[in-house]
XYZ file of C-alpha atoms in Angstrom:
375
model
C -0.031 0.010 0.033
C 2.664 2.575 0.784
C 4.477 1.528 -2.359
C 1.389 2.528 -4.209
C 1.057 5.688 -2.442
C 4.518 6.537 -3.045
C 4.254 5.901 -6.798
C 1.172 8.342 -7.211
C 2.920 10.817 -5.372
C 5.791 10.785 -7.737
C 3.414 10.808 -10.887
C 1.730 14.033 -9.300
C 5.067 15.772 -8.696
C 5.973 14.822 -12.453
C 2.801 16.251 -13.934
C 3.047 19.471 -11.607
C 6.553 19.933 -13.235
C 5.559 19.195 -16.641
C 2.641 21.690 -16.602
C 5.059 24.390 -15.030
C 7.400 24.032 -17.884
C 4.712 23.878 -20.667
C 3.258 27.098 -19.019
C 6.694 28.648 -18.941
C 7.091 27.879 -22.544
C 3.525 29.465 -23.543
C 4.453 32.354 -22.004
C 8.274 32.720 -23.189
C 9.271 36.046 -25.258
C 10.555 33.805 -27.975
C 7.019 32.037 -28.419
C 5.072 35.007 -27.863
C 7.057 37.118 -30.560
C 5.973 34.675 -33.026
C 2.374 35.116 -32.515
C 0.177 38.213 -32.314
C -1.080 39.462 -28.820
C -4.549 38.409 -29.365
C -3.585 34.959 -30.304
C -1.325 34.617 -27.392
C -4.192 35.967 -24.986
C -6.666 33.314 -26.514
C -4.051 30.470 -26.166
C -3.398 31.385 -22.787
C -7.109 31.476 -22.008
C -7.918 28.119 -23.764
C -5.023 26.316 -22.144
C -5.581 28.049 -18.485
C -6.377 25.954 -15.784
C -10.137 26.891 -14.370
C -9.727 27.928 -10.977
C -13.575 28.536 -10.455
C -16.903 29.288 -12.426
C -16.648 33.299 -11.316
C -20.094 33.687 -13.031
C -21.558 30.405 -11.964
C -22.284 29.594 -15.587
C -22.011 25.721 -14.591
C -25.337 25.639 -12.644
C -27.511 27.379 -15.539
C -30.457 25.598 -16.490
C -30.637 24.624 -19.912
C -33.203 26.660 -21.951
C -34.752 26.210 -25.237
C -35.881 29.224 -27.544
C -39.585 29.238 -28.019
C -40.150 29.905 -31.821
C -42.612 32.854 -32.809
C -46.009 31.769 -34.084
C -46.805 33.686 -37.240
C -50.514 32.825 -36.798
C -50.159 35.374 -33.776
C -48.589 38.279 -35.965
C -50.304 41.549 -35.489
C -53.310 39.434 -33.676
C -55.062 41.024 -30.685
C -57.020 39.995 -27.574
C -58.218 43.577 -26.896
C -61.942 44.205 -25.889
C -63.796 45.058 -28.732
C -66.041 48.399 -28.453
C -69.113 46.652 -28.761
C -68.220 44.192 -26.022
C -66.833 47.006 -23.581
C -68.930 48.867 -21.034
C -68.986 52.526 -22.172
C -68.841 54.122 -18.654
C -65.463 52.157 -18.015
C -64.242 53.105 -21.027
C -64.633 56.941 -20.679
C -63.755 56.685 -17.123
C -60.491 54.331 -17.177
C -59.383 53.778 -20.498
C -57.681 57.096 -21.508
C -55.107 54.810 -23.356
C -57.815 54.038 -25.964
C -56.529 55.153 -29.564
C -58.274 55.667 -32.779
C -59.039 52.251 -34.525
C -56.813 53.205 -37.657
C -53.915 53.976 -35.356
C -54.188 50.828 -32.928
C -54.503 48.781 -36.118
C -51.265 49.879 -37.241
C -49.178 51.283 -34.357
C -45.879 50.158 -33.006
C -47.557 47.934 -30.432
C -49.985 46.178 -32.921
C -46.417 45.203 -34.910
C -44.830 43.495 -31.518
C -44.072 39.892 -31.623
C -46.138 38.729 -28.294
C -47.196 35.281 -29.689
C -46.285 33.294 -26.378
C -47.843 35.725 -24.212
C -51.004 35.794 -26.382
C -51.270 32.333 -26.604
C -50.869 32.011 -22.947
C -53.487 34.765 -22.622
C -56.035 32.906 -25.106
C -55.568 29.751 -23.322
C -56.475 31.240 -19.812
C -59.555 33.254 -21.068
C -61.068 30.135 -22.645
C -60.327 27.990 -19.518
C -61.292 30.582 -16.980
C -63.713 32.646 -18.776
C -62.140 35.848 -17.378
C -59.521 38.332 -18.409
C -56.790 39.225 -16.551
C -57.754 42.366 -14.612
C -54.879 45.008 -14.255
C -55.109 48.181 -12.425
C -52.408 51.182 -13.697
C -51.490 53.722 -11.097
C -49.314 56.739 -12.267
C -47.950 59.526 -9.998
C -48.033 63.134 -11.584
C -50.702 65.405 -12.352
C -48.854 67.508 -15.100
C -50.800 68.141 -18.249
C -48.234 66.400 -20.167
C -46.962 64.117 -17.541
C -44.271 61.743 -18.605
C -45.376 59.019 -15.910
C -48.746 58.950 -17.287
C -47.755 58.702 -20.881
C -45.308 55.494 -19.947
C -48.507 54.156 -18.008
C -50.790 54.520 -21.179
C -48.062 52.688 -23.210
C -48.122 49.926 -20.573
C -52.029 49.745 -20.707
C -51.871 49.678 -24.563
C -49.370 46.698 -24.746
C -51.624 45.020 -21.822
C -54.915 45.582 -23.697
C -53.656 43.864 -26.659
C -52.825 40.889 -24.574
C -56.218 40.607 -23.476
C -56.176 42.370 -20.312
C -59.209 44.282 -18.728
C -57.157 47.359 -17.941
C -58.176 50.129 -15.666
C -56.102 53.423 -15.329
C -56.813 55.216 -11.941
C -56.560 59.296 -12.530
C -55.269 60.405 -9.110
C -56.487 64.125 -9.640
C -58.574 64.952 -6.788
C -57.745 62.289 -4.402
C -57.342 63.903 -1.359
C -54.258 63.997 1.195
C -54.366 60.883 3.167
C -56.202 61.561 6.541
C -58.430 59.613 9.191
C -61.615 61.262 7.910
C -62.174 60.768 4.296
C -62.477 57.306 3.719
C -65.795 57.863 2.161
C -64.589 60.200 -0.360
C -65.758 59.031 -3.899
C -62.279 59.191 -5.032
C -60.850 56.948 -2.144
C -63.578 54.551 -2.660
C -62.896 54.242 -6.357
C -59.243 53.517 -5.905
C -60.126 50.785 -3.247
C -62.772 49.330 -5.121
C -60.328 49.029 -8.118
C -57.673 47.502 -6.221
C -60.067 44.762 -4.656
C -61.134 44.062 -8.209
C -57.690 43.632 -9.591
C -55.526 40.482 -10.437
C -52.365 42.662 -10.585
C -51.181 46.374 -10.769
C -48.654 48.396 -12.800
C -47.090 51.223 -10.914
C -45.428 54.085 -12.910
C -43.835 56.762 -10.625
C -41.499 59.734 -11.571
C -38.535 60.251 -9.662
C -38.224 63.319 -7.751
C -35.726 64.517 -5.402
C -34.217 60.891 -5.243
C -37.492 59.152 -4.458
C -41.220 58.822 -5.558
C -43.518 61.685 -5.725
C -46.168 62.354 -3.103
C -49.171 62.075 -5.631
C -48.002 58.405 -6.030
C -47.317 57.326 -2.427
C -50.618 59.150 -1.551
C -52.631 56.350 -3.713
C -50.516 53.211 -2.032
C -51.350 55.255 1.594
C -55.143 55.137 0.852
C -55.100 51.193 -0.271
C -55.120 49.516 3.471
C -53.488 46.310 3.825
C -56.737 44.864 5.028
C -60.316 45.537 5.153
C -62.298 43.272 7.810
C -61.437 40.142 6.013
C -60.382 41.516 2.694
C -57.001 42.049 1.927
C -57.203 44.529 -1.227
C -53.221 43.737 -2.628
C -52.211 40.636 -1.167
C -51.196 38.129 -3.436
C -51.447 40.243 -6.593
C -48.666 40.467 -9.352
C -46.965 43.828 -9.736
C -44.898 45.543 -12.455
C -43.053 48.770 -11.675
C -41.399 51.324 -13.933
C -40.070 55.126 -13.040
C -39.341 58.201 -15.489
C -36.710 60.606 -14.568
C -35.608 63.961 -16.167
C -32.044 63.045 -15.769
C -29.684 60.297 -16.259
C -30.953 56.480 -15.473
C -31.650 56.279 -11.953
C -33.238 53.276 -10.173
C -34.072 54.986 -6.754
C -37.925 55.421 -7.567
C -38.230 51.613 -8.813
C -36.481 50.358 -5.726
C -38.843 52.430 -3.442
C -41.655 50.781 -5.614
C -40.350 47.504 -5.012
C -40.210 48.096 -1.209
C -43.953 49.183 -1.377
C -44.867 46.186 -3.044
C -43.359 43.979 -0.614
C -45.319 45.799 2.277
C -48.283 45.748 0.457
C -47.816 41.940 0.118
C -47.630 41.766 -3.594
C -45.489 39.954 -5.848
C -43.202 42.062 -7.794
C -41.780 40.784 -11.100
C -38.032 40.425 -11.348
C -38.056 42.969 -14.541
C -38.370 46.702 -14.045
C -38.159 49.577 -16.384
C -36.370 52.847 -15.956
C -36.701 55.619 -18.128
C -34.148 58.444 -18.333
C -34.373 61.769 -19.617
C -38.111 61.211 -20.254
C -38.561 64.564 -22.319
C -36.593 62.989 -24.954
C -38.492 59.692 -25.122
C -41.846 60.898 -26.416
C -43.164 62.223 -29.627
C -45.199 65.247 -29.644
C -48.549 65.675 -29.045
C -51.022 66.062 -31.830
C -54.212 67.441 -32.536
C -56.830 64.784 -33.148
C -58.932 66.736 -35.390
C -55.661 66.980 -38.140
C -56.621 63.271 -39.141
C -53.769 62.582 -41.404
C -51.301 63.920 -38.992
C -52.752 62.223 -36.063
C -52.517 58.814 -38.031
C -49.184 59.257 -39.049
C -47.821 60.274 -35.598
C -49.593 57.117 -33.925
C -51.874 59.646 -32.006
C -49.319 61.832 -30.398
C -47.153 61.492 -27.389
C -45.917 57.956 -28.022
C -42.689 56.372 -27.097
C -39.927 56.724 -29.486
C -37.822 53.514 -30.485
C -35.278 52.714 -28.289
C -33.913 50.003 -25.752
C -35.827 51.612 -23.031
C -39.117 51.144 -25.075
C -38.268 47.315 -25.554
C -37.452 46.701 -21.997
C -41.249 48.232 -21.375
C -42.483 45.767 -23.575
C -40.270 43.018 -21.655
C -41.912 44.069 -18.369
C -45.545 43.999 -19.840
C -45.327 40.478 -21.024
C -43.296 39.034 -18.152
C -46.207 40.830 -15.970
C -48.891 39.014 -18.035
C -46.900 35.508 -17.938
C -46.458 35.595 -14.018
C -50.217 36.914 -13.516
C -51.798 33.802 -15.625
C -49.535 31.401 -13.803
C -50.065 33.104 -10.067
C -53.980 33.839 -10.105
C -54.386 30.094 -10.707
C -53.187 30.004 -7.061
C -54.260 33.143 -5.627
C -56.408 31.712 -2.741
C -53.026 29.326 -1.493
C -51.265 33.011 -1.402
C -53.711 33.931 1.228
C -53.249 30.765 3.416
C -50.656 32.045 6.256
C -49.807 29.869 9.450
C -50.027 32.865 11.737
C -53.376 33.665 10.674
C -54.962 30.290 10.946
C -53.315 29.955 14.513
C -55.250 32.949 15.234
C -58.406 31.973 14.100
C -57.994 28.555 15.814
C -57.174 30.381 19.348
C -60.234 32.875 18.643
C -62.372 29.875 17.974
C -61.316 27.757 20.869
C -61.952 30.942 23.352
C -65.263 31.307 21.754
C -66.035 27.860 22.442
C -64.754 28.215 26.278
C -66.821 31.247 26.439
C -69.910 29.276 25.367
C -69.391 26.661 27.650
C -68.950 29.083 30.792
C -72.162 30.576 29.743
C -73.992 27.312 29.620
C -72.629 26.147 32.844
C -73.422 29.551 34.477
C -77.149 29.196 33.080
C -77.517 25.732 34.501
C -76.413 26.814 37.950
C -78.994 29.498 37.688
C -81.858 27.217 36.621
C -81.070 24.787 39.391
C -80.866 27.477 42.188
C -84.127 28.868 40.821
C -85.621 25.161 41.385
C -84.539 24.583 44.663
C -82.239 21.697 43.602
C -79.462 20.277 45.437
C -77.176 18.064 43.731
C -79.719 17.654 41.433
C -82.231 16.673 44.077
C -85.859 18.770 44.439
C -85.554 19.604 48.271
C -88.747 21.831 47.759
C -90.423 18.360 47.333
C -89.047 16.500 50.149
């Protein structure tokens, strides 16, 4: 056995010396002078020992590319006007465009076949559309967070979602007395109605705007036994006037966690938002309006592509998670609390029953169940 160990140790020392000699030859000035620097680097990389997978690529799951389905090219699952509720259309769908624009704008041309097929299957299975509430955080007449929110809504609408945008104008500042205000009730009803939210806020002074935060403050964590946001999915985006920043989306992600929502991994941050949208167009100038796709539209860019990624991902997550919605509302602590409350109520009933029996026996002159009055 000792001879075997000695032989193996000798072989290991020999291999180490051989490798060291090879590396010296590989990096020798004579050899390097005969090849270009690029080839030398490539040769070193190809022959270098692997001392660790710095990017941890070895653990990546193998994934396959889902090929686009041409049958869904420019197809839409949007709610048609004759099928829609006119009041909702007027109140909550400011993103709708003239049909000539909707049939030919940049969103109609997006390759979204996988998400479209998922949405179509889900609609046929459940008989329902995904219900999405969109919130934005500015009251400016040309609000870039609103313009971005409207583009989000248009993408989701094409993917078959029932999209409703909430207008924060007129919502009172959060207090403890205006819970019955119509704008407060409207916001809370929309949140309870929804399967998921899309939040878009400007970044101002390095964080969210008060207009946006005020909307979240009016949505309670619980209303009796109902939790208006728990278990819902959330997509987040921000616009900023300067260089790209992530302060607002980071705060939105924190808010989503506190509201017990599932925020999708992807997010959108649009820098210098005033450069990212086309000018407004007069709808009365029909030709210019059509050519400008309605005006105030997002220009082609990597930022626009990221926004599409986020909305597509949001739909996929919501379809998958909505099927298990009740499971996400099932918590051990709440089950334990209900059990303790039920046990306490049962003990109170038993105590009340025992006291009632004692009073009845006393009134009937019973002693240990014996009617002493009759003796």
